[in-house]
Tab-separated table of C-alpha atoms in Angstrom:
chain	number	residue	atom	x	y	z
A	809	MET	CA	-91.095	30.937	86.729
A	810	SER	CA	-94.497	30.638	88.477
A	811	SER	CA	-96.892	27.923	87.473
A	812	ASP	CA	-99.856	29.011	89.694
A	813	ILE	CA	-103.059	29.644	87.755
A	814	ASP	CA	-104.573	31.904	90.453
A	815	ASN	CA	-101.833	34.465	90.520
A	816	GLY	CA	-101.892	36.753	87.510
A	817	ASN	CA	-102.964	34.013	85.104
A	818	ALA	CA	-106.767	34.227	85.259
A	819	GLU	CA	-107.039	35.513	81.703
A	820	ARG	CA	-104.795	32.750	80.407
A	821	TYR	CA	-106.840	30.212	82.465
A	822	ASP	CA	-110.066	31.392	80.845
A	823	ALA	CA	-108.490	31.381	77.368
A	824	ALA	CA	-106.936	27.993	77.821
A	825	ILE	CA	-110.019	26.360	79.373
A	826	GLU	CA	-112.067	27.301	76.328
A	827	HIS	CA	-109.747	25.273	74.105
A	828	LEU	CA	-109.250	22.301	76.403
A	829	PRO	CA	-110.712	19.076	75.036
A	830	LEU	CA	-112.846	18.334	78.157
A	831	GLU	CA	-113.748	14.909	76.967
A	832	ASP	CA	-110.072	13.954	77.283
A	833	TYR	CA	-110.361	14.626	81.012
A	834	GLY	CA	-113.745	12.992	81.580
A	835	LEU	CA	-115.845	16.168	81.899
A	836	HIS	CA	-118.271	15.742	78.994
A	837	ASP	CA	-120.913	14.054	81.217
A	838	LEU	CA	-120.527	15.487	84.685
A	839	ASP	CA	-123.932	14.312	85.891
A	840	ALA	CA	-122.918	10.704	85.619
A	841	ARG	CA	-119.700	11.125	87.574
A	842	SER	CA	-119.147	10.546	91.190
A	843	GLU	CA	-117.673	13.329	93.356
A	844	GLU	CA	-114.343	11.526	93.575
A	845	GLU	CA	-114.119	11.068	89.834
A	846	LEU	CA	-114.994	14.723	89.406
A	847	ARG	CA	-112.291	15.742	91.780
A	848	LEU	CA	-109.692	13.655	89.954
A	849	ALA	CA	-110.837	14.946	86.636
A	850	LEU	CA	-110.507	18.586	87.813
A	851	GLN	CA	-107.017	17.840	89.136
A	852	ASN	CA	-106.082	16.512	85.692
A	853	VAL	CA	-107.550	19.663	84.066
A	854	THR	CA	-105.607	21.865	86.504
A	855	SER	CA	-102.350	20.019	85.879
A	856	ALA	CA	-102.805	20.122	82.147
A	857	LEU	CA	-103.636	23.790	82.278
A	858	ARG	CA	-100.631	24.598	84.412
A	859	THR	CA	-98.398	22.739	81.963
A	860	ARG	CA	-99.967	24.537	79.022
A	861	ILE	CA	-99.559	27.938	80.668
A	862	ARG	CA	-95.968	27.123	81.687
A	863	VAL	CA	-95.110	26.111	78.135
A	864	GLN	CA	-96.832	29.245	76.739
A	865	GLU	CA	-94.950	31.445	79.128
A	866	GLU	CA	-91.722	29.798	78.137
A	867	LEU	CA	-92.575	30.237	74.463
A	868	ASP	CA	-93.394	33.906	75.099
A	869	ARG	CA	-90.107	34.365	76.913
A	870	ILE	CA	-88.145	32.680	74.200
A	871	MET	CA	-89.848	34.680	71.418
A	872	THR	CA	-89.225	37.882	73.342
A	873	ARG	CA	-85.539	37.078	73.527
A	874	ILE	CA	-85.361	35.883	69.935
A	875	ASN	CA	-87.140	38.993	68.732
A	876	ALA	CA	-84.556	41.146	70.591
A	877	GLY	CA	-82.016	40.041	67.991
A	878	PHE	CA	-81.195	42.604	65.337
A	879	THR	CA	-79.419	40.643	62.613
A	880	LEU	CA	-80.348	37.207	61.428
A	881	ASP	CA	-77.311	35.666	63.127
A	882	GLU	CA	-78.236	37.260	66.455
A	883	ILE	CA	-81.816	36.022	66.187
A	884	LEU	CA	-80.727	32.449	65.396
A	885	ASP	CA	-78.071	32.422	68.077
A	886	ASN	CA	-80.790	33.357	70.596
A	887	LEU	CA	-82.985	30.581	69.202
A	888	TYR	CA	-80.223	28.025	69.614
A	889	ASP	CA	-79.496	29.128	73.192
A	890	ASP	CA	-83.054	29.160	74.430
A	891	PHE	CA	-85.024	26.414	72.703
A	892	HIS	CA	-83.393	23.425	74.451
A	893	GLU	CA	-86.076	23.295	77.137
A	894	LEU	CA	-88.850	22.692	74.612
A	895	ILE	CA	-87.360	20.754	71.718
A	896	PRO	CA	-84.286	18.461	71.921
A	897	TYR	CA	-81.433	19.100	69.460
A	898	ASN	CA	-77.685	18.995	69.062
A	899	ARG	CA	-77.832	21.077	65.923
A	900	ILE	CA	-80.031	23.761	64.417
A	901	GLY	CA	-79.770	24.838	60.785
A	902	VAL	CA	-81.594	27.468	58.711
A	903	ALA	CA	-81.886	27.426	54.959
A	904	LEU	CA	-83.556	30.155	52.923
A	905	LEU	CA	-85.244	30.070	49.556
A	906	GLU	CA	-83.718	31.948	46.665
A	907	ASP	CA	-84.541	32.579	42.958
A	908	ASP	CA	-88.295	32.716	43.465
A	909	GLY	CA	-88.272	29.492	45.529
A	910	GLN	CA	-86.312	27.448	43.009
A	911	LEU	CA	-83.202	27.122	45.116
A	912	VAL	CA	-82.668	26.487	48.837
A	913	ARG	CA	-79.363	27.604	50.399
A	914	ALA	CA	-78.008	26.902	53.898
A	915	ARG	CA	-77.758	30.232	55.600
A	916	TRP	CA	-76.825	29.496	59.241
A	917	THR	CA	-75.737	26.510	61.267
A	918	ARG	CA	-74.929	25.953	64.914
A	919	SER	CA	-74.066	22.642	66.515
A	920	ASP	CA	-72.265	21.082	69.431
A	921	ARG	CA	-70.476	18.792	66.984
A	922	PRO	CA	-68.171	19.505	63.998
A	923	THR	CA	-70.323	20.394	61.001
A	924	ARG	CA	-70.019	19.326	57.391
A	925	LEU	CA	-73.151	20.768	55.921
A	926	ASP	CA	-72.290	24.404	56.307
A	927	GLU	CA	-73.354	27.774	55.003
A	928	ASN	CA	-73.826	28.225	51.233
A	929	TYR	CA	-74.644	24.543	50.664
A	930	ALA	CA	-77.389	24.826	48.034
A	931	ALA	CA	-79.792	22.461	46.223
A	932	LEU	CA	-82.666	22.768	43.784
A	933	MET	CA	-86.078	22.550	45.284
A	934	ALA	CA	-87.719	20.804	42.298
A	935	GLY	CA	-88.042	17.053	42.998
A	936	SER	CA	-86.572	17.347	46.526
A	937	SER	CA	-88.229	16.033	49.662
A	938	LEU	CA	-88.344	19.656	50.940
A	939	GLU	CA	-90.667	20.566	48.144
A	940	GLN	CA	-93.530	18.515	49.759
A	941	ILE	CA	-92.946	20.258	53.095
A	942	ILE	CA	-93.490	23.606	51.449
A	943	GLU	CA	-96.529	22.402	49.597
A	944	THR	CA	-98.217	20.960	52.689
A	945	GLY	CA	-96.908	23.572	55.130
A	946	GLN	CA	-96.416	20.707	57.620
A	947	PRO	CA	-93.228	19.849	59.513
A	948	ARG	CA	-91.600	16.512	58.882
A	949	ILE	CA	-90.036	14.063	61.344
A	950	LEU	CA	-87.278	11.652	60.336
A	951	ASN	CA	-86.496	9.575	63.347
A	952	ASP	CA	-83.873	7.300	61.735
A	953	LEU	CA	-81.649	9.230	59.352
A	954	GLU	CA	-79.425	6.210	58.675
A	955	ALA	CA	-82.393	4.213	57.462
A	956	TYR	CA	-83.649	7.170	55.467
A	957	LEU	CA	-80.197	7.496	53.793
A	958	ARG	CA	-80.318	3.792	52.785
A	959	GLU	CA	-83.553	4.600	50.951
A	960	LYS	CA	-82.314	7.951	49.555
A	961	LEU	CA	-78.774	7.244	48.587
A	962	HIS	CA	-78.648	10.326	46.322
A	963	SER	CA	-79.433	12.668	49.243
A	964	LYS	CA	-76.122	14.545	49.790
A	965	SER	CA	-77.508	16.657	52.608
A	966	THR	CA	-78.656	13.559	54.552
A	967	ARG	CA	-75.283	11.910	53.977
A	968	LEU	CA	-73.509	14.974	55.430
A	969	MET	CA	-75.893	15.097	58.410
A	970	VAL	CA	-75.261	11.452	59.156
A	971	ALA	CA	-71.529	12.090	58.883
A	972	GLU	CA	-71.928	14.780	61.508
A	973	GLY	CA	-73.433	12.175	63.843
A	974	MET	CA	-77.052	13.236	63.581
A	975	ARG	CA	-79.586	10.433	63.786
A	976	SER	CA	-82.971	12.150	63.752
A	977	SER	CA	-84.391	15.420	62.457
A	978	LEU	CA	-87.367	17.746	62.624
A	979	THR	CA	-87.742	19.891	59.502
A	980	CYS	CA	-90.101	22.867	59.875
A	981	PRO	CA	-91.200	25.202	57.056
A	982	LEU	CA	-90.831	28.941	57.595
A	983	ILE	CA	-93.728	30.881	56.178
A	984	ALA	CA	-93.903	34.698	56.577
A	985	GLY	CA	-96.826	36.697	55.287
A	986	GLY	CA	-98.253	33.682	53.581
A	987	GLU	CA	-95.092	33.105	51.577
A	988	PRO	CA	-92.554	30.327	52.196
A	989	ILE	CA	-89.129	31.753	53.018
A	990	GLY	CA	-87.149	28.635	54.013
A	991	PHE	CA	-86.670	25.908	56.594
A	992	LEU	CA	-85.704	25.409	60.201
A	993	PHE	CA	-83.907	22.136	60.893
A	994	PHE	CA	-83.658	20.597	64.386
A	995	SER	CA	-81.326	17.612	64.525
A	996	SER	CA	-80.427	15.168	67.304
A	997	VAL	CA	-77.739	12.523	67.787
A	998	MET	CA	-80.461	10.263	69.206
A	999	THR	CA	-82.747	8.138	67.024
A	1000	TYR	CA	-86.409	8.730	67.602
A	1001	GLY	CA	-85.632	12.117	69.128
A	1002	TYR	CA	-88.835	13.801	67.950
A	1003	GLU	CA	-92.578	13.382	68.549
A	1004	ARG	CA	-95.806	15.011	67.557
A	1005	VAL	CA	-95.637	17.226	70.645
A	1006	HIS	CA	-92.523	18.901	69.204
A	1007	ILE	CA	-94.419	19.739	66.015
A	1008	ASN	CA	-97.245	21.152	68.088
A	1009	LEU	CA	-94.804	23.335	70.052
A	1010	PHE	CA	-93.236	24.677	66.871
A	1011	GLN	CA	-96.590	25.407	65.258
A	1012	GLN	CA	-97.594	27.571	68.224
A	1013	ILE	CA	-94.834	30.004	67.305
A	1014	ALA	CA	-94.338	29.140	63.641
A	1015	ALA	CA	-95.845	32.356	62.156
A	1016	GLN	CA	-94.174	34.641	64.697
A	1017	LEU	CA	-90.768	32.902	64.409
A	1018	SER	CA	-90.935	32.979	60.606
A	1019	SER	CA	-91.666	36.674	60.653
A	1020	VAL	CA	-88.827	37.346	63.067
A	1021	ILE	CA	-86.422	35.351	60.886
A	1022	GLU	CA	-87.580	37.209	57.809
A	1023	LYS	CA	-87.073	40.484	59.639
A	1024	GLY	CA	-83.601	39.441	60.616
A	1025	ARG	CA	-82.808	38.415	57.029
A	1026	LEU	CA	-83.968	41.755	55.648
A	1027	THR	CA	-82.099	43.636	58.367
A	1028	THR	CA	-78.924	41.644	57.627
A	1029	THR	CA	-79.321	42.351	53.887
A	1030	LEU	CA	-79.829	46.015	54.485
A	1031	THR	CA	-76.848	46.107	56.827
A	1032	GLU	CA	-74.645	44.355	54.280
A	1033	GLN	CA	-75.820	46.704	51.586
A	1034	LYS	CA	-75.119	49.700	53.794
A	1035	THR	CA	-71.660	48.373	54.625
A	1036	ALA	CA	-70.970	47.757	50.904
A	1037	ILE	CA	-72.091	51.267	50.011
A	1038	GLU	CA	-69.903	52.755	52.776
A	1039	ARG	CA	-66.967	50.679	51.536
A	1040	GLN	CA	-67.575	51.809	47.970
A	1041	ASN	CA	-67.847	55.403	49.058
A	1042	SER	CA	-64.587	55.045	50.939
A	1043	GLU	CA	-62.891	53.458	47.907
A	1044	LEU	CA	-64.313	56.242	45.640
A	1045	GLN	CA	-62.932	58.853	48.010
A	1046	GLN	CA	-59.525	57.173	47.992
A	1047	LEU	CA	-59.611	56.925	44.180
A	1048	ASN	CA	-60.527	60.568	43.946
A	1049	GLU	CA	-57.627	61.498	46.196
A	1050	LEU	CA	-55.363	59.230	44.194
A	1051	LYS	CA	-56.607	60.824	40.964
A	1052	ASN	CA	-55.764	64.293	42.254
A	1053	THR	CA	-52.320	63.098	43.442
A	1054	PHE	CA	-51.888	61.319	40.120
A	1055	LEU	CA	-52.749	64.410	38.028
A	1056	GLY	CA	-50.495	66.580	40.152
A	1057	MET	CA	-47.515	64.250	39.809
A	1058	VAL	CA	-48.099	63.616	36.138
A	1059	ALA	CA	-48.246	67.382	35.494
A	1060	HIS	CA	-45.003	67.791	37.483
A	1061	ASP	CA	-43.162	64.950	35.861
A	1062	LEU	CA	-44.156	65.917	32.318
A	1063	ARG	CA	-43.617	69.663	32.733
A	1064	SER	CA	-39.858	69.345	33.400
A	1065	PRO	CA	-38.901	67.338	30.307
A	1066	LEU	CA	-41.307	69.382	28.171
A	1067	GLY	CA	-39.606	72.496	29.384
A	1068	VAL	CA	-36.174	71.128	28.446
A	1069	ILE	CA	-37.496	70.053	24.967
A	1070	GLU	CA	-39.053	73.455	24.461
A	1071	MET	CA	-35.832	75.292	25.351
A	1072	ALA	CA	-33.761	72.962	23.152
A	1073	ALA	CA	-36.151	73.359	20.227
A	1074	ASP	CA	-36.104	77.181	20.610
A	1075	MET	CA	-32.324	77.091	20.303
A	1076	LEU	CA	-32.522	75.033	17.098
A	1077	VAL	CA	-35.070	77.289	15.434
A	1078	ASP	CA	-33.414	80.546	16.565
A	1079	THR	CA	-31.504	81.663	13.453
A	1080	SER	CA	-29.616	84.232	15.460
A	1081	VAL	CA	-27.783	81.503	17.332
A	1082	ASN	CA	-24.963	80.000	15.314
A	1083	LEU	CA	-24.681	76.403	16.447
A	1084	SER	CA	-21.976	73.974	15.396
A	1085	ALA	CA	-22.939	70.527	14.196
A	1086	GLU	CA	-21.664	69.085	17.429
A	1087	GLU	CA	-23.857	71.475	19.477
A	1088	GLN	CA	-26.883	70.709	17.322
A	1089	HIS	CA	-26.295	66.990	17.858
A	1090	ALA	CA	-26.085	67.512	21.590
A	1091	ILE	CA	-29.333	69.455	21.619
A	1092	LEU	CA	-31.120	66.792	19.571
A	1093	ALA	CA	-29.721	64.138	21.871
A	1094	THR	CA	-31.277	66.034	24.825
A	1095	ILE	CA	-34.611	66.217	23.037
A	1096	VAL	CA	-34.508	62.438	22.352
A	1097	GLU	CA	-33.525	61.720	25.955
A	1098	GLN	CA	-36.367	63.819	27.429
A	1099	SER	CA	-38.819	62.395	24.899
A	1100	ARG	CA	-37.909	58.893	25.895
A	1101	HIS	CA	-38.378	59.784	29.578
A	1102	MET	CA	-41.877	61.156	28.823
A	1103	LEU	CA	-42.701	58.080	26.749
A	1104	ASN	CA	-41.534	55.822	29.540
A	1105	LEU	CA	-43.675	57.788	31.990
A	1106	ILE	CA	-46.731	57.581	29.786
A	1107	GLU	CA	-46.252	53.866	29.185
A	1108	SER	CA	-45.960	53.316	32.949
A	1109	LEU	CA	-49.122	55.373	33.546
A	1110	LEU	CA	-50.951	53.256	30.995
A	1111	ASP	CA	-49.723	50.096	32.711
A	1112	VAL	CA	-50.895	51.395	36.109
A	1113	THR	CA	-54.302	52.285	34.632
A	1114	LEU	CA	-54.603	48.869	33.011
A	1115	ILE	CA	-53.631	47.029	36.171
A	1116	GLU	CA	-55.830	49.098	38.492
A	1117	SER	CA	-58.851	48.592	36.248
A	1118	GLY	CA	-58.402	44.841	36.453
A	1119	LYS	CA	-57.727	44.568	32.729
A	1120	LEU	CA	-54.124	43.342	32.863
A	1121	GLU	CA	-53.989	40.377	30.539
A	1122	LEU	CA	-51.179	37.872	30.946
A	1123	LEU	CA	-50.042	35.658	28.046
A	1124	PRO	CA	-47.997	33.024	29.900
A	1125	GLN	CA	-45.766	30.599	28.102
A	1126	SER	CA	-42.820	28.330	28.947
A	1127	ILE	CA	-39.709	30.532	29.137
A	1128	PRO	CA	-36.204	28.970	28.932
A	1129	LEU	CA	-34.606	30.832	31.813
A	1130	LYS	CA	-30.959	30.571	30.765
A	1131	ARG	CA	-31.388	32.266	27.359
A	1132	PHE	CA	-34.032	34.659	28.678
A	1133	LEU	CA	-31.875	35.950	31.516
A	1134	SER	CA	-28.731	36.128	29.300
A	1135	LYS	CA	-30.398	38.649	26.981
A	1136	ILE	CA	-31.656	40.745	29.893
A	1137	LEU	CA	-28.208	40.837	31.542
A	1138	ASP	CA	-26.427	41.760	28.311
A	1139	HIS	CA	-28.794	44.708	27.919
A	1140	HIS	CA	-28.391	45.987	31.494
A	1141	ALA	CA	-24.554	45.455	31.366
A	1142	ARG	CA	-24.426	48.023	28.510
A	1143	LEU	CA	-26.606	50.430	30.549
A	1144	ALA	CA	-24.459	50.027	33.631
A	1145	ALA	CA	-21.143	50.480	31.720
A	1146	PRO	CA	-21.195	54.327	31.828
A	1147	LYS	CA	-21.099	54.146	35.637
A	1148	GLY	CA	-18.310	51.574	35.602
A	1149	SER	CA	-20.715	49.066	37.243
A	1150	GLU	CA	-21.188	45.418	36.336
A	1151	ILE	CA	-24.016	42.936	36.593
A	1152	ARG	CA	-23.448	39.299	37.455
A	1153	LEU	CA	-25.669	36.283	37.431
A	1154	GLU	CA	-25.463	33.452	39.964
A	1155	ALA	CA	-27.735	30.604	39.001
A	1156	ALA	CA	-27.347	26.876	38.294
A	1157	LEU	CA	-29.330	26.799	35.074
A	1158	ASP	CA	-29.391	24.608	32.020
A	1159	GLU	CA	-31.602	24.482	28.891
A	1160	THR	CA	-34.226	22.386	30.668
A	1161	HIS	CA	-35.068	24.981	33.319
A	1162	THR	CA	-38.213	26.893	32.408
A	1163	VAL	CA	-40.690	29.151	34.132
A	1164	ASN	CA	-44.340	29.633	33.067
A	1165	ALA	CA	-44.939	33.373	32.755
A	1166	ASP	CA	-45.719	36.236	30.394
A	1167	PRO	CA	-42.262	37.002	28.957
A	1168	LEU	CA	-42.897	40.697	28.341
A	1169	ARG	CA	-44.202	41.231	31.885
A	1170	LEU	CA	-41.501	39.135	33.525
A	1171	ARG	CA	-38.890	41.166	31.647
A	1172	GLN	CA	-40.630	44.346	32.771
A	1173	VAL	CA	-40.185	43.284	36.388
A	1174	LEU	CA	-36.517	42.303	36.010
A	1175	ASP	CA	-35.766	45.465	34.000
A	1176	ASN	CA	-37.184	47.591	36.753
A	1177	LEU	CA	-35.294	45.848	39.566
A	1178	LEU	CA	-31.982	45.730	37.685
A	1179	SER	CA	-32.208	49.332	36.455
A	1180	ASN	CA	-33.067	50.524	40.034
A	1181	ALA	CA	-30.088	48.548	41.362
A	1182	VAL	CA	-27.729	50.373	38.926
A	1183	LYS	CA	-29.477	53.686	39.467
A	1184	TYR	CA	-29.246	53.731	43.261
A	1185	SER	CA	-25.772	52.117	43.600
A	1186	PRO	CA	-22.611	54.208	43.470
A	1187	ALA	CA	-20.283	54.049	40.467
A	1188	ARG	CA	-18.198	50.892	39.980
A	1189	SER	CA	-20.688	48.743	41.946
A	1190	THR	CA	-21.465	45.059	41.418
A	1191	ILE	CA	-25.083	44.152	40.940
A	1192	TRP	CA	-26.053	40.545	41.530
A	1193	LEU	CA	-28.996	38.618	40.098
A	1194	PHE	CA	-29.551	35.375	41.974
A	1195	VAL	CA	-31.995	32.783	40.588
A	1196	GLU	CA	-32.809	29.749	42.671
A	1197	ARG	CA	-35.281	26.913	42.389
A	1198	GLN	CA	-37.027	26.245	45.652
A	1199	PRO	CA	-39.814	23.785	46.512
A	1200	GLY	CA	-42.753	24.850	44.340
A	1201	ILE	CA	-41.339	28.215	43.347
A	1202	TRP	CA	-38.592	30.052	41.443
A	1203	CYS	CA	-36.945	32.826	43.534
A	1204	PHE	CA	-35.302	35.843	41.846
A	1205	ARG	CA	-33.199	38.236	43.965
A	1206	VAL	CA	-31.492	41.467	42.821
A	1207	GLN	CA	-28.821	42.674	45.188
A	1208	ASP	CA	-27.416	46.203	44.994
A	1209	GLU	CA	-24.789	48.259	46.810
A	1210	GLY	CA	-26.992	51.338	47.366
A	1211	PRO	CA	-27.976	53.152	50.548
A	1212	GLY	CA	-30.617	50.619	51.555
A	1213	ILE	CA	-34.221	51.189	52.547
A	1214	GLN	CA	-35.274	53.000	55.740
A	1215	PRO	CA	-37.627	50.878	57.911
A	1216	ASP	CA	-40.362	53.467	57.911
A	1217	GLU	CA	-40.297	53.583	54.085
A	1218	ARG	CA	-40.806	49.926	53.379
A	1219	GLU	CA	-44.583	50.049	53.549
A	1220	ARG	CA	-44.674	52.735	50.876
A	1221	LEU	CA	-42.059	51.123	48.691
A	1222	PHE	CA	-44.429	49.366	46.331
A	1223	ARG	CA	-47.045	52.152	46.046
A	1224	ALA	CA	-47.492	54.264	42.949
A	1225	PHE	CA	-45.763	57.674	42.881
A	1226	GLU	CA	-43.986	57.089	46.181
A	1227	ARG	CA	-40.674	58.964	46.388
A	1228	LEU	CA	-38.294	57.768	49.089
A	1229	SER	CA	-35.301	59.406	50.718
A	1230	ALA	CA	-32.770	57.583	48.576
A	1231	ARG	CA	-31.812	59.371	45.345
A	1232	PRO	CA	-30.206	58.050	42.095
A	1233	THR	CA	-26.441	58.406	42.338
A	1234	GLY	CA	-25.938	59.459	38.726
A	1235	GLY	CA	-28.787	61.961	38.343
A	1236	GLU	CA	-31.028	59.329	36.680
A	1237	ARG	CA	-34.699	59.883	36.446
A	1238	SER	CA	-37.447	57.825	38.169
A	1239	THR	CA	-41.161	57.737	37.403
A	1240	GLY	CA	-42.055	56.349	40.864
A	1241	LEU	CA	-44.219	53.717	39.225
A	1242	GLY	CA	-41.853	50.836	38.456
A	1243	LEU	CA	-42.055	48.962	41.743
A	1244	ALA	CA	-45.833	49.446	41.974
A	1245	ILE	CA	-46.172	47.882	38.504
A	1246	ALA	CA	-43.733	45.129	39.413
A	1247	ARG	CA	-45.719	44.144	42.503
A	1248	ARG	CA	-48.982	43.904	40.554
A	1249	VAL	CA	-47.412	41.922	37.746
A	1250	VAL	CA	-45.775	39.448	40.159
A	1251	GLU	CA	-49.042	39.047	42.096
A	1252	ALA	CA	-50.952	38.513	38.885
A	1253	HIS	CA	-48.642	35.526	38.195
A	1254	GLY	CA	-49.468	34.139	41.658
A	1255	GLY	CA	-46.129	35.158	43.188
A	1256	GLU	CA	-44.886	37.428	45.926
A	1257	ILE	CA	-42.482	40.355	45.974
A	1258	GLY	CA	-40.508	42.031	48.791
A	1259	VAL	CA	-37.258	43.555	49.945
A	1260	ASP	CA	-34.617	42.760	52.499
A	1261	SER	CA	-32.468	45.733	53.505
A	1262	GLU	CA	-30.461	47.383	56.270
A	1263	PRO	CA	-29.840	51.098	55.878
A	1264	GLY	CA	-26.294	51.670	54.698
A	1265	HIS	CA	-25.826	48.114	53.472
A	1266	GLY	CA	-27.718	48.008	50.197
A	1267	ALA	CA	-30.981	46.229	49.392
A	1268	THR	CA	-32.035	42.871	47.982
A	1269	PHE	CA	-35.289	42.963	46.083
A	1270	TRP	CA	-36.823	39.515	45.564
A	1271	PHE	CA	-39.865	37.973	43.989
A	1272	THR	CA	-41.194	34.522	43.444
A	1273	LEU	CA	-43.071	32.733	40.663
A	1274	PRO	CA	-44.860	29.370	40.884
A	1275	ASP	CA	-42.908	26.441	39.547
A	1276	MET	CA	-45.357	24.630	37.322
A	1277	ASN	CA	-42.942	21.818	36.650
A	1278	THR	CA	-42.949	20.456	40.231
């Protein structure tokens, strides 16, 4: 960078000379000066002018680079990278005013040391030392933060800064368009790191820098809003596609049992058909079976709707596992009997073992996994339920003897309405919603759910629940 005042800087020389305090350089009474004194005085003026022009050029260069930033983070990163030559610092932070100036919140921080006072730290302006800086519009120097902290023991922000290793600070108000918008904090690990000259340097670019930061803040806000709108539009599009898929599948899954019910009912009301009592009973049993399937589907749909809308309400309580699981296994043993299958429990449980969960929802998860295990396993299979207490969790595993899960189908396994290549071995029906509901119920309890499987060797579905008793 050139510092010559006779090469392209004539205009700056004229502008600067008008504002130079000539009396500081001994030029207020030239008639009384000797030629040597005049020569020395002019040398002082020239040196001071060169320094001022050099600083101004550096400020212009820095502001040009800072202003090239688009978002607030880009602008402040440029500020941190370029300002070292003018103001000493190990850390720069920016805090912006919110709620009509009632709250100040840390928005950006960059330091060559580990930070403790990070983004989103917030404090009320009323009664704070920052309030006076806004009122006066003047920067503040604290050249011994440890001494300041001894006087202001309640100052959490100062305590955090000292913990970071900072020992002095220069706090500058940011005012854009006549309105305060926040603060710029320079901090140094050296005591007495700041002088009046640093305030003067900041004030030369204060208005421009404040405007650039405000521009970056607005740009960042607009960018975030645009991103949020695009994300919402994408989610709405996905929901619309899901709705269309949902309606199509619901129509398909309800049409089949309704058709069976209609046909069965027609046979019952057709007086020309002479049905025996046994035939009438079989037809009524078919109507009941199909009605139950539709009811199960509708209840599952309502569960999915409830969960997806974020309105799933859990009513957790302490559940004695031994009794709870015994009832569930007795129920599923009866359902598995027609296929000649059996369900076994392996768990070292006594009356003291409990889990904190919503009993209806936990049963819903186990019912789904156990019924699927029976449904997809061949006749005369053995289904195992393993329950094990592990550090911090209860782990439940349902092991079947079915065809297993193909690797490319695992990602779709817990999605609503997904139909995989495996088919129930006894012609049983499936809504395609059970595992999707199970996943959301388990996650709502703070647990995880998954599957371990090798094609042709069955599958083990597992889920965990937090152990509140550890």
